[in-house]
Amino acid sequence: MAVPSGFVGTMLILFGIALVAGVEAKSRAFFVFGDSLVDSGNNNYLATTARADSPPYGIDYPTGKATGRFSNGLNIPDLISEGMGGESVLPYLSPQLKGDNLLNGANFASAGIGILNDTGAQFLNIIRMYRQLDYFEEYQQRVSILTGVARAKKLVNQALVLITVGGNDFVNNYYLVPYSARSRQFSLQNYVKYLIVEYRKLLMRLYDLGARRVIVTGTGPMGCVPAELALRGTSGGCSAELQRAASLYNPQLQHMIQGLNKKIGKDVFIAANTALMHNDFVNNPAAYGFTTSRIACCGQGPYNGIGLCTPLSNLCPDRNLHAFWDPFHPSEKASRIIVEQIMSGSKRYMKPMNLSTVLALDATK
């Protein structure tokens, strides 16, 4: 199997960071917000069709069982926790999130949601972004009862935060159906501007709630996922319209993040160029050991991109050969490549710095 360039160096960097950061890395709380790319099982507890709690989801997870992660195994938050030397944080709705488990952080993400409250309306009962932030506030009250207000505030201020949201605002809103309400209301350019304004409000609320180190991911190459190749692909290639949306949205998101940091006077928000991270293996799958970046491992129809991944779907025998696990979500192996760049990627991928640099800087405080 091909090993991505720089992988060995990354492992050495992470080993060094672990030695430097030591207890800090292990004791640092981790909070996750967003959609199905980072949901670790909250939707299992909700009456919604946006769920991944049945086989073959989780086929390569350590327990071999579906957990609510939209992956064959571990997802991006799991792998970031692994990189920091900690355990995966529990979904906020999990009954196990109590006592000492609360001090590790929590995952508030919910599949189907977007920046906008009307995104994912077809999924009914999901935890929209405003509610995820309400839960974050509630979480802090719960921790304050355990530790006292001052220690709870310190835990949140010193935590790492990941937020992944925005893709559904295109796929499950603007482009969900022809002549959607939002596409009649806004041109694409104006819709992107509207999303950025609304996202800025969410990030500022996160800051007001105490978040001081926040990784903000952009959208991936939305038009190149198997679902969009099957539904909207042009001339056998990616969906030109969704790729255009991503090309408008991602640079404006980075610009907005830079502006927020300038306003605050600190590098609170870190922009992860996940479009570029995905494009590396989507455009050159063989360099990363994949045989395909077009056909999902689990699904049906063209590119295995139609419908949901279910026990009746086509299922590939080797998940490590597919960049995409299901019609929308990366395989665990692809997620590892993304997290490698989050941890140690250059400024092409992570602005103003990668996560290894963050950990090293914060360990000296």
CSV table of C-alpha atoms in Angstrom, one decimal:
chain,number,residue,atom,x,y,z
A,1,MET,CA,0.0,0.0,0.0
A,2,ALA,CA,1.3,3.4,-0.9
A,3,VAL,CA,2.2,5.6,2.1
A,4,PRO,CA,1.4,9.4,1.6
A,5,SER,CA,4.5,11.6,1.5
A,6,GLY,CA,5.4,13.0,4.8
A,7,PHE,CA,3.5,10.4,6.8
A,8,VAL,CA,6.6,9.1,8.7
A,9,GLY,CA,7.7,12.7,9.5
A,10,THR,CA,4.2,13.4,10.8
A,11,MET,CA,4.3,10.5,13.2
A,12,LEU,CA,7.7,11.7,14.5
A,13,ILE,CA,6.3,15.2,15.0
A,14,LEU,CA,3.3,13.8,16.8
A,15,PHE,CA,5.6,11.7,19.0
A,16,GLY,CA,7.6,14.8,19.8
A,17,ILE,CA,4.5,16.8,20.6
A,18,ALA,CA,3.3,14.1,22.9
A,19,LEU,CA,6.6,14.3,24.8
A,20,VAL,CA,6.4,18.0,25.0
A,21,ALA,CA,2.7,18.4,25.8
A,22,GLY,CA,2.5,15.3,28.0
A,23,VAL,CA,-0.2,15.5,30.5
A,24,GLU,CA,-1.6,18.7,28.9
A,25,ALA,CA,-2.5,16.9,25.7
A,26,LYS,CA,-4.1,14.0,27.6
A,27,SER,CA,-6.1,16.2,29.9
A,28,ARG,CA,-7.3,18.8,27.4
A,29,ALA,CA,-11.0,18.7,26.8
A,30,PHE,CA,-12.3,18.4,23.2
A,31,PHE,CA,-15.6,19.7,21.9
A,32,VAL,CA,-17.1,18.9,18.6
A,33,PHE,CA,-19.9,20.7,16.7
A,34,GLY,CA,-21.3,20.2,13.3
A,35,ASP,CA,-22.9,17.6,10.9
A,36,SER,CA,-22.6,14.0,9.9
A,37,LEU,CA,-18.9,14.3,9.1
A,38,VAL,CA,-18.3,14.6,12.8
A,39,ASP,CA,-21.4,13.1,14.5
A,40,SER,CA,-20.4,10.3,16.8
A,41,GLY,CA,-23.9,9.1,17.7
A,42,ASN,CA,-26.2,11.9,18.9
A,43,ASN,CA,-28.7,11.1,16.2
A,44,ASN,CA,-29.1,7.6,17.6
A,45,TYR,CA,-31.1,9.2,20.4
A,46,LEU,CA,-33.4,11.2,18.1
A,47,ALA,CA,-36.4,10.3,15.9
A,48,THR,CA,-34.7,11.1,12.6
A,49,THR,CA,-33.8,9.3,9.3
A,50,ALA,CA,-30.3,10.8,9.4
A,51,ARG,CA,-28.7,8.0,11.4
A,52,ALA,CA,-25.9,5.5,11.0
A,53,ASP,CA,-26.7,3.0,13.8
A,54,SER,CA,-27.1,-0.2,11.8
A,55,PRO,CA,-24.8,-2.4,9.8
A,56,PRO,CA,-22.7,-2.1,7.7
A,57,TYR,CA,-21.8,1.2,9.4
A,58,GLY,CA,-19.0,0.5,12.0
A,59,ILE,CA,-17.8,-2.7,10.3
A,60,ASP,CA,-14.2,-1.6,11.0
A,61,TYR,CA,-14.9,0.1,14.3
A,62,PRO,CA,-13.0,-1.5,17.2
A,63,THR,CA,-16.2,-3.1,18.4
A,64,GLY,CA,-17.3,-4.1,14.9
A,65,LYS,CA,-20.7,-2.5,15.6
A,66,ALA,CA,-22.5,0.6,14.2
A,67,THR,CA,-22.2,3.5,16.6
A,68,GLY,CA,-23.9,6.4,14.8
A,69,ARG,CA,-20.7,7.4,13.1
A,70,PHE,CA,-21.1,7.9,9.3
A,71,SER,CA,-18.0,5.8,8.7
A,72,ASN,CA,-16.8,2.2,8.3
A,73,GLY,CA,-14.7,2.8,11.4
A,74,LEU,CA,-13.3,5.9,13.2
A,75,ASN,CA,-14.3,9.4,12.1
A,76,ILE,CA,-12.4,12.7,12.1
A,77,PRO,CA,-13.0,13.6,15.8
A,78,ASP,CA,-11.9,10.1,16.9
A,79,LEU,CA,-8.6,10.5,15.0
A,80,ILE,CA,-8.0,14.0,16.3
A,81,SER,CA,-8.5,12.6,19.9
A,82,GLU,CA,-6.1,9.8,19.0
A,83,GLY,CA,-3.5,12.4,17.7
A,84,MET,CA,-3.8,14.3,21.0
A,85,GLY,CA,-3.3,11.2,23.0
A,86,GLY,CA,-6.8,11.1,24.4
A,87,GLU,CA,-9.9,9.0,24.2
A,88,SER,CA,-12.8,9.8,21.9
A,89,VAL,CA,-15.4,12.1,23.5
A,90,LEU,CA,-18.9,10.9,24.0
A,91,PRO,CA,-22.0,12.2,22.2
A,92,TYR,CA,-23.7,14.8,24.3
A,93,LEU,CA,-27.0,12.8,24.4
A,94,SER,CA,-25.2,9.6,25.6
A,95,PRO,CA,-26.4,8.5,29.0
A,96,GLN,CA,-22.7,7.7,29.8
A,97,LEU,CA,-21.7,11.4,29.6
A,98,LYS,CA,-21.7,12.1,33.3
A,99,GLY,CA,-19.2,12.3,36.2
A,100,ASP,CA,-15.5,12.2,35.1
A,101,ASN,CA,-16.5,11.5,31.5
A,102,LEU,CA,-17.9,15.1,31.3
A,103,LEU,CA,-14.4,16.5,31.9
A,104,ASN,CA,-13.1,15.0,28.7
A,105,GLY,CA,-15.4,17.2,26.6
A,106,ALA,CA,-18.4,16.3,24.5
A,107,ASN,CA,-19.5,15.8,20.9
A,108,PHE,CA,-22.6,17.9,20.1
A,109,ALA,CA,-22.7,17.2,16.3
A,110,SER,CA,-25.8,16.0,14.6
A,111,ALA,CA,-26.1,14.6,11.1
A,112,GLY,CA,-28.2,16.6,8.6
A,113,ILE,CA,-27.8,20.1,10.1
A,114,GLY,CA,-26.3,23.2,8.5
A,115,ILE,CA,-25.5,26.8,9.3
A,116,LEU,CA,-29.1,27.7,8.6
A,117,ASN,CA,-32.0,26.4,10.7
A,118,ASP,CA,-34.0,25.4,7.6
A,119,THR,CA,-31.2,23.2,6.3
A,120,GLY,CA,-32.0,19.5,6.7
A,121,ALA,CA,-35.7,20.1,7.4
A,122,GLN,CA,-36.5,16.7,5.8
A,123,PHE,CA,-34.6,15.0,8.6
A,124,LEU,CA,-37.1,16.4,11.2
A,125,ASN,CA,-35.6,15.9,14.7
A,126,ILE,CA,-31.9,16.9,14.5
A,127,ILE,CA,-29.8,19.2,16.7
A,128,ARG,CA,-29.5,22.4,14.8
A,129,MET,CA,-26.5,24.6,15.4
A,130,TYR,CA,-28.2,27.1,17.7
A,131,ARG,CA,-29.3,24.1,19.8
A,132,GLN,CA,-25.8,22.6,19.8
A,133,LEU,CA,-24.6,25.9,21.3
A,134,ASP,CA,-27.4,25.9,23.8
A,135,TYR,CA,-26.2,22.4,24.8
A,136,PHE,CA,-22.7,23.6,25.2
A,137,GLU,CA,-23.9,26.3,27.6
A,138,GLU,CA,-25.9,23.6,29.5
A,139,TYR,CA,-22.7,21.4,29.5
A,140,GLN,CA,-20.8,24.2,31.2
A,141,GLN,CA,-23.5,24.4,33.9
A,142,ARG,CA,-23.2,20.7,34.5
A,143,VAL,CA,-19.4,20.8,34.8
A,144,SER,CA,-19.7,23.8,37.1
A,145,ILE,CA,-21.7,21.7,39.6
A,146,LEU,CA,-18.9,19.1,39.5
A,147,THR,CA,-15.9,21.3,39.7
A,148,GLY,CA,-16.9,24.8,40.6
A,149,VAL,CA,-17.4,27.7,38.1
A,150,ALA,CA,-13.7,28.7,37.9
A,151,ARG,CA,-12.4,25.3,37.0
A,152,ALA,CA,-15.2,24.8,34.5
A,153,LYS,CA,-14.3,28.0,32.8
A,154,LYS,CA,-10.7,27.1,32.7
A,155,LEU,CA,-11.5,23.6,31.2
A,156,VAL,CA,-13.5,25.3,28.4
A,157,ASN,CA,-10.9,28.1,27.8
A,158,GLN,CA,-8.1,25.5,27.5
A,159,ALA,CA,-10.1,23.0,25.3
A,160,LEU,CA,-9.8,22.3,21.7
A,161,VAL,CA,-12.9,22.8,19.6
A,162,LEU,CA,-13.7,21.4,16.1
A,163,ILE,CA,-16.6,22.7,14.0
A,164,THR,CA,-17.6,21.2,10.7
A,165,VAL,CA,-20.7,22.6,9.1
A,166,GLY,CA,-21.8,24.1,5.8
A,167,GLY,CA,-21.9,21.3,3.2
A,168,ASN,CA,-25.5,20.5,4.0
A,169,ASP,CA,-26.5,24.2,3.4
A,170,PHE,CA,-25.8,23.4,-0.3
A,171,VAL,CA,-26.5,19.7,-0.7
A,172,ASN,CA,-29.6,19.6,1.6
A,173,ASN,CA,-30.9,23.1,1.1
A,174,TYR,CA,-30.0,25.3,-1.9
A,175,TYR,CA,-29.5,22.4,-4.3
A,176,LEU,CA,-31.9,19.9,-2.6
A,177,VAL,CA,-34.6,20.3,-5.2
A,178,PRO,CA,-34.8,22.4,-8.4
A,179,TYR,CA,-36.1,25.9,-7.6
A,180,SER,CA,-35.7,25.4,-3.9
A,181,ALA,CA,-36.9,28.2,-1.6
A,182,ARG,CA,-33.3,29.4,-1.0
A,183,SER,CA,-32.3,29.3,-4.6
A,184,ARG,CA,-35.4,31.4,-5.5
A,185,GLN,CA,-34.5,33.8,-2.7
A,186,PHE,CA,-30.7,34.2,-3.4
A,187,SER,CA,-28.3,34.0,-6.3
A,188,LEU,CA,-25.5,31.5,-5.5
A,189,GLN,CA,-23.1,34.4,-4.8
A,190,ASN,CA,-25.5,36.1,-2.5
A,191,TYR,CA,-26.4,32.8,-0.8
A,192,VAL,CA,-22.7,32.2,0.0
A,193,LYS,CA,-22.4,35.7,1.4
A,194,TYR,CA,-25.5,35.1,3.6
A,195,LEU,CA,-24.0,31.8,4.9
A,196,ILE,CA,-20.7,33.5,5.8
A,197,VAL,CA,-22.6,36.2,7.8
A,198,GLU,CA,-24.6,33.6,9.6
A,199,TYR,CA,-21.6,31.4,10.3
A,200,ARG,CA,-19.7,34.3,11.7
A,201,LYS,CA,-22.5,34.8,14.3
A,202,LEU,CA,-22.2,31.1,15.3
A,203,LEU,CA,-18.4,31.4,15.7
A,204,MET,CA,-18.7,34.6,17.8
A,205,ARG,CA,-21.2,32.8,20.0
A,206,LEU,CA,-18.7,29.9,20.5
A,207,TYR,CA,-16.1,32.5,21.5
A,208,ASP,CA,-18.6,34.2,23.9
A,209,LEU,CA,-19.2,30.8,25.4
A,210,GLY,CA,-15.4,30.5,26.2
A,211,ALA,CA,-13.9,28.7,23.2
A,212,ARG,CA,-10.4,29.9,22.6
A,213,ARG,CA,-8.9,27.3,20.2
A,214,VAL,CA,-11.3,26.4,17.3
A,215,ILE,CA,-10.6,24.5,14.2
A,216,VAL,CA,-13.0,25.5,11.5
A,217,THR,CA,-13.2,23.2,8.5
A,218,GLY,CA,-14.4,24.3,5.0
A,219,THR,CA,-16.5,22.1,2.7
A,220,GLY,CA,-14.9,19.3,0.8
A,221,PRO,CA,-15.2,19.0,-3.0
A,222,MET,CA,-19.0,18.7,-2.7
A,223,GLY,CA,-19.5,18.0,-6.4
A,224,CYS,CA,-17.2,15.1,-6.5
A,225,VAL,CA,-18.7,12.8,-3.8
A,226,PRO,CA,-20.3,9.7,-5.2
A,227,ALA,CA,-23.8,10.9,-4.5
A,228,GLU,CA,-23.3,14.0,-6.6
A,229,LEU,CA,-21.5,12.1,-9.3
A,230,ALA,CA,-24.6,9.9,-9.6
A,231,LEU,CA,-27.1,12.7,-9.4
A,232,ARG,CA,-25.5,15.8,-10.9
A,233,GLY,CA,-22.2,14.8,-12.5
A,234,THR,CA,-21.5,16.4,-15.8
A,235,SER,CA,-19.9,14.5,-18.7
A,236,GLY,CA,-18.9,11.7,-16.3
A,237,GLY,CA,-17.2,14.2,-14.0
A,238,CYS,CA,-18.0,16.2,-10.9
A,239,SER,CA,-21.0,18.4,-10.5
A,240,ALA,CA,-19.8,21.7,-11.9
A,241,GLU,CA,-22.4,23.7,-10.0
A,242,LEU,CA,-21.6,22.2,-6.6
A,243,GLN,CA,-17.9,22.6,-7.3
A,244,ARG,CA,-18.5,26.3,-8.1
A,245,ALA,CA,-20.4,26.7,-4.8
A,246,ALA,CA,-17.4,25.2,-2.9
A,247,SER,CA,-15.0,27.5,-4.8
A,248,LEU,CA,-17.0,30.5,-3.8
A,249,TYR,CA,-17.6,29.5,-0.2
A,250,ASN,CA,-14.3,28.2,1.0
A,251,PRO,CA,-12.1,31.3,0.3
A,252,GLN,CA,-14.8,33.6,1.8
A,253,LEU,CA,-14.8,31.4,4.9
A,254,GLN,CA,-11.1,31.7,5.3
A,255,HIS,CA,-11.3,35.5,4.8
A,256,MET,CA,-14.0,35.7,7.5
A,257,ILE,CA,-11.9,33.7,9.9
A,258,GLN,CA,-8.9,35.9,9.4
A,259,GLY,CA,-11.1,38.9,10.1
A,260,LEU,CA,-12.4,37.4,13.3
A,261,ASN,CA,-8.9,36.7,14.6
A,262,LYS,CA,-7.9,40.3,13.8
A,263,LYS,CA,-10.9,41.7,15.6
A,264,ILE,CA,-10.2,39.5,18.7
A,265,GLY,CA,-6.5,40.1,18.6
A,266,LYS,CA,-5.6,36.4,18.9
A,267,ASP,CA,-5.5,33.3,16.7
A,268,VAL,CA,-8.6,31.8,18.2
A,269,PHE,CA,-10.0,30.3,14.9
A,270,ILE,CA,-7.9,28.0,12.7
A,271,ALA,CA,-9.0,27.5,9.1
A,272,ALA,CA,-8.7,24.0,7.8
A,273,ASN,CA,-8.7,23.8,4.1
A,274,THR,CA,-10.5,20.5,3.8
A,275,ALA,CA,-11.3,21.1,0.1
A,276,LEU,CA,-7.6,20.9,-0.6
A,277,MET,CA,-7.1,18.0,1.7
A,278,HIS,CA,-9.8,16.0,-0.1
A,279,ASN,CA,-8.7,17.1,-3.5
A,280,ASP,CA,-5.3,15.5,-2.9
A,281,PHE,CA,-6.7,12.0,-2.9
A,282,VAL,CA,-9.8,12.6,-5.0
A,283,ASN,CA,-7.6,13.8,-7.9
A,284,ASN,CA,-4.8,11.3,-7.4
A,285,PRO,CA,-6.2,8.3,-5.4
A,286,ALA,CA,-3.4,5.9,-6.4
A,287,ALA,CA,-0.8,8.1,-4.6
A,288,TYR,CA,-2.6,7.4,-1.3
A,289,GLY,CA,-3.2,3.7,-1.9
A,290,PHE,CA,-6.8,4.0,-3.1
A,291,THR,CA,-8.1,2.2,-6.2
A,292,THR,CA,-11.0,4.7,-6.5
A,293,SER,CA,-12.1,8.1,-5.3
A,294,ARG,CA,-15.3,7.9,-7.3
A,295,ILE,CA,-17.1,4.7,-6.3
A,296,ALA,CA,-18.3,4.5,-2.7
A,297,CYS,CA,-17.6,1.3,-0.8
A,298,CYS,CA,-21.2,1.0,0.4
A,299,GLY,CA,-24.3,2.0,-1.7
A,300,GLN,CA,-26.1,1.2,-4.9
A,301,GLY,CA,-26.6,2.6,-8.4
A,302,PRO,CA,-24.0,4.6,-10.3
A,303,TYR,CA,-20.8,5.1,-8.3
A,304,ASN,CA,-22.7,3.4,-5.4
A,305,GLY,CA,-24.0,6.9,-4.9
A,306,ILE,CA,-27.8,6.4,-4.8
A,307,GLY,CA,-29.7,6.2,-1.5
A,308,LEU,CA,-28.4,5.1,1.8
A,309,CYS,CA,-25.8,2.6,2.9
A,310,THR,CA,-27.9,-0.4,4.3
A,311,PRO,CA,-27.4,-4.1,4.9
A,312,LEU,CA,-28.8,-4.6,1.3
A,313,SER,CA,-26.3,-2.3,-0.3
A,314,ASN,CA,-23.3,-3.3,-2.4
A,315,LEU,CA,-20.3,-3.5,0.0
A,316,CYS,CA,-16.7,-3.5,-1.0
A,317,PRO,CA,-14.4,-6.2,0.5
A,318,ASP,CA,-11.5,-3.8,1.3
A,319,ARG,CA,-12.5,-0.4,2.7
A,320,ASN,CA,-8.9,0.8,2.5
A,321,LEU,CA,-9.1,0.9,-1.3
A,322,HIS,CA,-12.0,3.4,-1.3
A,323,ALA,CA,-11.7,7.1,-0.6
A,324,PHE,CA,-15.4,7.2,0.1
A,325,TRP,CA,-17.2,4.9,2.5
A,326,ASP,CA,-20.8,5.8,1.5
A,327,PRO,CA,-22.3,8.3,-1.0
A,328,PHE,CA,-21.2,11.3,1.1
A,329,HIS,CA,-18.7,10.4,3.7
A,330,PRO,CA,-15.0,9.5,3.6
A,331,SER,CA,-13.7,6.1,4.6
A,332,GLU,CA,-11.6,5.9,7.9
A,333,LYS,CA,-8.5,5.7,5.8
A,334,ALA,CA,-9.4,8.9,4.0
A,335,SER,CA,-10.2,10.6,7.3
A,336,ARG,CA,-6.8,9.7,8.6
A,337,ILE,CA,-5.2,11.5,5.6
A,338,ILE,CA,-7.3,14.6,6.4
A,339,VAL,CA,-6.4,14.5,10.1
A,340,GLU,CA,-2.7,14.1,9.2
A,341,GLN,CA,-2.9,17.4,7.4
A,342,ILE,CA,-4.9,19.0,10.3
A,343,MET,CA,-2.1,17.9,12.7
A,344,SER,CA,0.9,18.8,10.6
A,345,GLY,CA,0.0,20.3,7.3
A,346,SER,CA,1.6,23.4,5.9
A,347,LYS,CA,-0.2,26.8,5.7
A,348,ARG,CA,-1.7,25.7,2.4
A,349,TYR,CA,-3.9,23.4,4.5
A,350,MET,CA,-4.0,25.1,7.9
A,351,LYS,CA,-4.1,28.8,8.6
A,352,PRO,CA,-2.5,30.4,10.6
A,353,MET,CA,-1.0,27.1,12.0
A,354,ASN,CA,-1.6,23.4,12.3
A,355,LEU,CA,-2.8,21.5,15.3
A,356,SER,CA,0.7,20.2,16.3
A,357,THR,CA,1.9,23.8,16.5
A,358,VAL,CA,-1.1,24.7,18.6
A,359,LEU,CA,-0.4,21.9,21.0
A,360,ALA,CA,3.2,22.8,21.3
A,361,LEU,CA,2.5,26.5,21.9
A,362,ASP,CA,-0.2,25.9,24.4
A,363,ALA,CA,2.0,23.4,26.3
A,364,THR,CA,4.4,26.2,27.1
A,365,LYS,CA,1.7,28.4,28.7
